[in-house]
PDB file of C-alpha atoms in Angstrom:
ATOM      1  CA  MET A 709      91.683 -28.394 -80.117  1.00 45.00           C
ATOM      2  CA  THR A 710      88.551 -28.506 -82.178  1.00 47.00           C
ATOM      3  CA  GLU A 711      86.830 -31.762 -82.550  1.00 49.00           C
ATOM      4  CA  GLU A 712      86.190 -33.349 -86.189  1.00 46.00           C
ATOM      5  CA  PRO A 713      82.618 -33.777 -87.045  1.00 48.00           C
ATOM      6  CA  SER A 714      81.643 -37.506 -86.555  1.00 50.00           C
ATOM      7  CA  LEU A 715      80.819 -39.502 -89.869  1.00 49.00           C
ATOM      8  CA  LEU A 716      79.199 -42.004 -87.691  1.00 49.00           C
ATOM      9  CA  ARG A 717      76.113 -40.405 -86.956  1.00 58.00           C
ATOM     10  CA  PRO A 718      74.925 -39.309 -90.323  1.00 56.00           C
ATOM     11  CA  TYR A 719      75.896 -42.922 -91.732  1.00 49.00           C
ATOM     12  CA  LEU A 720      73.695 -44.112 -88.999  1.00 56.00           C
ATOM     13  CA  MET A 721      70.696 -42.002 -89.675  1.00 58.00           C
ATOM     14  CA  THR A 722      70.846 -43.022 -93.473  1.00 54.00           C
ATOM     15  CA  SER A 723      71.667 -46.681 -92.756  1.00 54.00           C
ATOM     16  CA  GLY A 724      74.841 -46.349 -94.657  1.00 54.00           C
ATOM     17  CA  ARG A 725      73.093 -44.803 -97.766  1.00 62.00           C
ATOM     18  CA  ALA A 726      74.846 -41.761 -99.639  1.00 58.00           C
ATOM     19  CA  GLN A 727      71.798 -41.508-102.239  1.00 62.00           C
ATOM     20  CA  PRO A 728      68.089 -41.094-101.533  1.00 61.00           C
ATOM     21  CA  VAL A 729      65.714 -43.528-102.799  1.00 64.00           C
ATOM     22  CA  ASP A 730      64.431 -40.793-105.188  1.00 67.00           C
ATOM     23  CA  GLN A 731      67.737 -39.495-106.669  1.00 72.00           C
ATOM     24  CA  SER A 732      65.901 -36.698-108.507  1.00 76.00           C
ATOM     25  CA  LEU A 733      64.659 -34.928-105.217  1.00 86.00           C
ATOM     26  CA  GLU A 734      65.742 -31.361-105.505  1.00 88.00           C
ATOM     27  CA  ILE A 735      66.973 -29.617-102.666  1.00 88.00           C
ATOM     28  CA  GLU A 736      64.524 -26.692-103.576  1.00 90.00           C
ATOM     29  CA  ALA A 737      61.792 -29.173-103.547  1.00 92.00           C
ATOM     30  CA  GLN A 738      58.989 -28.206-100.799  1.00 93.00           C
ATOM     31  CA  VAL A 739      58.330 -30.624 -98.012  1.00 95.00           C
ATOM     32  CA  MET A 740      55.244 -30.614 -95.802  1.00 96.00           C
ATOM     33  CA  THR A 741      54.062 -33.137 -93.260  1.00 96.00           C
ATOM     34  CA  SER A 742      50.905 -35.300 -94.292  1.00 96.00           C
ATOM     35  CA  ARG A 743      48.202 -36.681 -91.888  1.00 96.00           C
ATOM     36  CA  LEU A 744      49.885 -39.774 -91.726  1.00 95.00           C
ATOM     37  CA  GLY A 745      53.230 -38.245 -90.680  1.00 94.00           C
ATOM     38  CA  ALA A 746      51.491 -36.237 -87.829  1.00 94.00           C
ATOM     39  CA  ALA A 747      49.755 -39.447 -86.566  1.00 95.00           C
ATOM     40  CA  SER A 748      52.872 -41.295 -86.770  1.00 93.00           C
ATOM     41  CA  HIS A 749      55.223 -38.722 -85.193  1.00 90.00           C
ATOM     42  CA  PRO A 750      55.528 -40.646 -81.816  1.00 91.00           C
ATOM     43  CA  LYS A 751      56.544 -43.925 -83.633  1.00 92.00           C
ATOM     44  CA  LEU A 752      59.509 -42.413 -85.704  1.00 90.00           C
ATOM     45  CA  THR A 753      63.320 -42.484 -85.041  1.00 86.00           C
ATOM     46  CA  PHE A 754      64.622 -39.009 -83.606  1.00 86.00           C
ATOM     47  CA  GLU A 755      65.592 -37.475 -86.640  1.00 86.00           C
ATOM     48  CA  ARG A 756      62.324 -38.366 -88.731  1.00 90.00           C
ATOM     49  CA  GLN A 757      60.301 -36.861 -85.652  1.00 93.00           C
ATOM     50  CA  GLU A 758      62.401 -33.538 -86.107  1.00 93.00           C
ATOM     51  CA  ILE A 759      61.612 -33.423 -89.789  1.00 94.00           C
ATOM     52  CA  VAL A 760      58.006 -34.263 -89.558  1.00 96.00           C
ATOM     53  CA  SER A 761      57.701 -31.559 -86.952  1.00 96.00           C
ATOM     54  CA  LEU A 762      59.629 -28.944 -88.852  1.00 94.00           C
ATOM     55  CA  CYS A 763      57.595 -29.551 -92.005  1.00 95.00           C
ATOM     56  CA  ARG A 764      54.264 -29.037 -90.429  1.00 96.00           C
ATOM     57  CA  ASN A 765      55.107 -25.515 -92.196  1.00 94.00           C
ATOM     58  CA  THR A 766      56.200 -26.059 -95.676  1.00 94.00           C
ATOM     59  CA  MET A 767      60.036 -25.680 -96.087  1.00 94.00           C
ATOM     60  CA  SER A 768      62.389 -26.782 -98.773  1.00 93.00           C
ATOM     61  CA  VAL A 769      64.813 -29.775 -98.108  1.00 93.00           C
ATOM     62  CA  ALA A 770      67.642 -27.112 -97.954  1.00 92.00           C
ATOM     63  CA  GLU A 771      65.835 -25.468 -95.350  1.00 93.00           C
ATOM     64  CA  VAL A 772      65.333 -28.902 -93.637  1.00 93.00           C
ATOM     65  CA  ALA A 773      68.917 -29.509 -93.707  1.00 91.00           C
ATOM     66  CA  ALA A 774      69.886 -26.020 -92.429  1.00 90.00           C
ATOM     67  CA  MET A 775      67.465 -26.006 -89.643  1.00 91.00           C
ATOM     68  CA  LEU A 776      68.484 -29.397 -88.165  1.00 87.00           C
ATOM     69  CA  GLY A 777      72.200 -28.871 -89.047  1.00 87.00           C
ATOM     70  CA  LEU A 778      72.403 -31.962 -91.366  1.00 86.00           C
ATOM     71  CA  HIS A 779      74.491 -32.243 -94.345  1.00 84.00           C
ATOM     72  CA  ILE A 780      72.196 -31.656 -97.426  1.00 86.00           C
ATOM     73  CA  GLY A 781      72.871 -35.182 -98.763  1.00 85.00           C
ATOM     74  CA  VAL A 782      71.679 -36.735 -95.391  1.00 87.00           C
ATOM     75  CA  ALA A 783      68.421 -34.412 -95.443  1.00 90.00           C
ATOM     76  CA  ARG A 784      67.813 -35.815 -99.010  1.00 91.00           C
ATOM     77  CA  VAL A 785      67.913 -39.448 -98.189  1.00 90.00           C
ATOM     78  CA  LEU A 786      65.782 -38.794 -94.908  1.00 91.00           C
ATOM     79  CA  VAL A 787      63.072 -36.628 -96.799  1.00 93.00           C
ATOM     80  CA  ALA A 788      62.877 -39.065 -99.417  1.00 92.00           C
ATOM     81  CA  ASP A 789      62.591 -42.111 -97.382  1.00 91.00           C
ATOM     82  CA  LEU A 790      59.641 -40.047 -95.284  1.00 94.00           C
ATOM     83  CA  ALA A 791      58.091 -39.307 -98.548  1.00 94.00           C
ATOM     84  CA  GLU A 792      58.282 -42.859 -99.662  1.00 93.00           C
ATOM     85  CA  LEU A 793      56.469 -43.863 -96.535  1.00 93.00           C
ATOM     86  CA  GLY A 794      53.723 -41.449 -96.984  1.00 95.00           C
ATOM     87  CA  TYR A 795      54.847 -39.158 -93.858  1.00 96.00           C
ATOM     88  CA  VAL A 796      55.644 -36.080 -96.117  1.00 95.00           C
ATOM     89  CA  VAL A 797      54.484 -34.523 -99.277  1.00 95.00           C
ATOM     90  CA  VAL A 798      56.978 -33.262-101.579  1.00 94.00           C
ATOM     91  CA  ARG A 799      56.002 -30.523-104.081  1.00 92.00           C
ATOM     92  CA  ARG A 800      58.398 -30.693-106.784  1.00 88.00           C
ATOM     93  CA  PRO A 801      59.724 -27.390-108.439  1.00 78.00           C
ATOM     94  CA  GLY A 802      58.089 -26.673-111.886  1.00 72.00           C
ATOM     95  CA  ASN A 803      58.390 -24.200-114.517  1.00 55.00           C
ATOM     96  CA  HIS A 804      55.993 -21.950-112.625  1.00 56.00           C
ATOM     97  CA  ASN A 805      58.343 -21.790-109.455  1.00 54.00           C
ATOM     98  CA  LYS A 806      61.322 -20.942-111.762  1.00 58.00           C
ATOM     99  CA  HIS A 807      61.013 -17.166-111.134  1.00 64.00           C
ATOM    100  CA  ASP A 808      59.768 -17.415-107.540  1.00 70.00           C
ATOM    101  CA  LEU A 809      62.447 -14.903-105.883  1.00 76.00           C
ATOM    102  CA  GLY A 810      61.224 -15.745-102.460  1.00 77.00           C
ATOM    103  CA  MET A 811      61.723 -19.502-102.737  1.00 73.00           C
ATOM    104  CA  ILE A 812      65.307 -18.938-104.506  1.00 76.00           C
ATOM    105  CA  GLU A 813      66.017 -16.838-101.525  1.00 80.00           C
ATOM    106  CA  ARG A 814      65.013 -19.297 -98.914  1.00 78.00           C
ATOM    107  CA  VAL A 815      67.071 -21.797-100.690  1.00 76.00           C
ATOM    108  CA  ILE A 816      70.056 -19.776-100.372  1.00 78.00           C
ATOM    109  CA  ARG A 817      69.676 -18.511 -96.917  1.00 79.00           C
ATOM    110  CA  GLY A 818      68.869 -22.327 -95.912  1.00 75.00           C
ATOM    111  CA  LEU A 819      72.326 -23.374 -97.782  1.00 77.00           C
ATOM    112  CA  GLU A 820      74.320 -20.674 -96.019  1.00 78.00           C
ATOM    113  CA  ALA A 821      73.004 -21.695 -92.638  1.00 74.00           C
ATOM    114  CA  ILE A 822      74.563 -25.171 -93.416  1.00 69.00           C
ATOM    115  CA  HIS A 823      77.977 -23.729 -93.347  1.00 61.00           C
TER     116      HIS A 823
END
């Protein structure tokens, strides 16, 4: 008998929120740990520590979700919270990234890893 995934953990991680504080945060947005985030790492909750650690190497929101086994919506909420607090820096996709094949492939691999 397989267990149903718990909805309680994501609910607790996001304080019950389904939408990020920045609702326009794209799943392909690139996330990088800031100096403040690196310095604050020990004081953060477990999931936020994981994101700050992962994003020492720039990665997309989709990659963060895949690497941590999180639903993409949960990852968006957590990343947006960290960005609002200054613990990560988010680089938004622009027209210059529109044809960046490497980035598109990384996002697709990240999304596939979620399943």
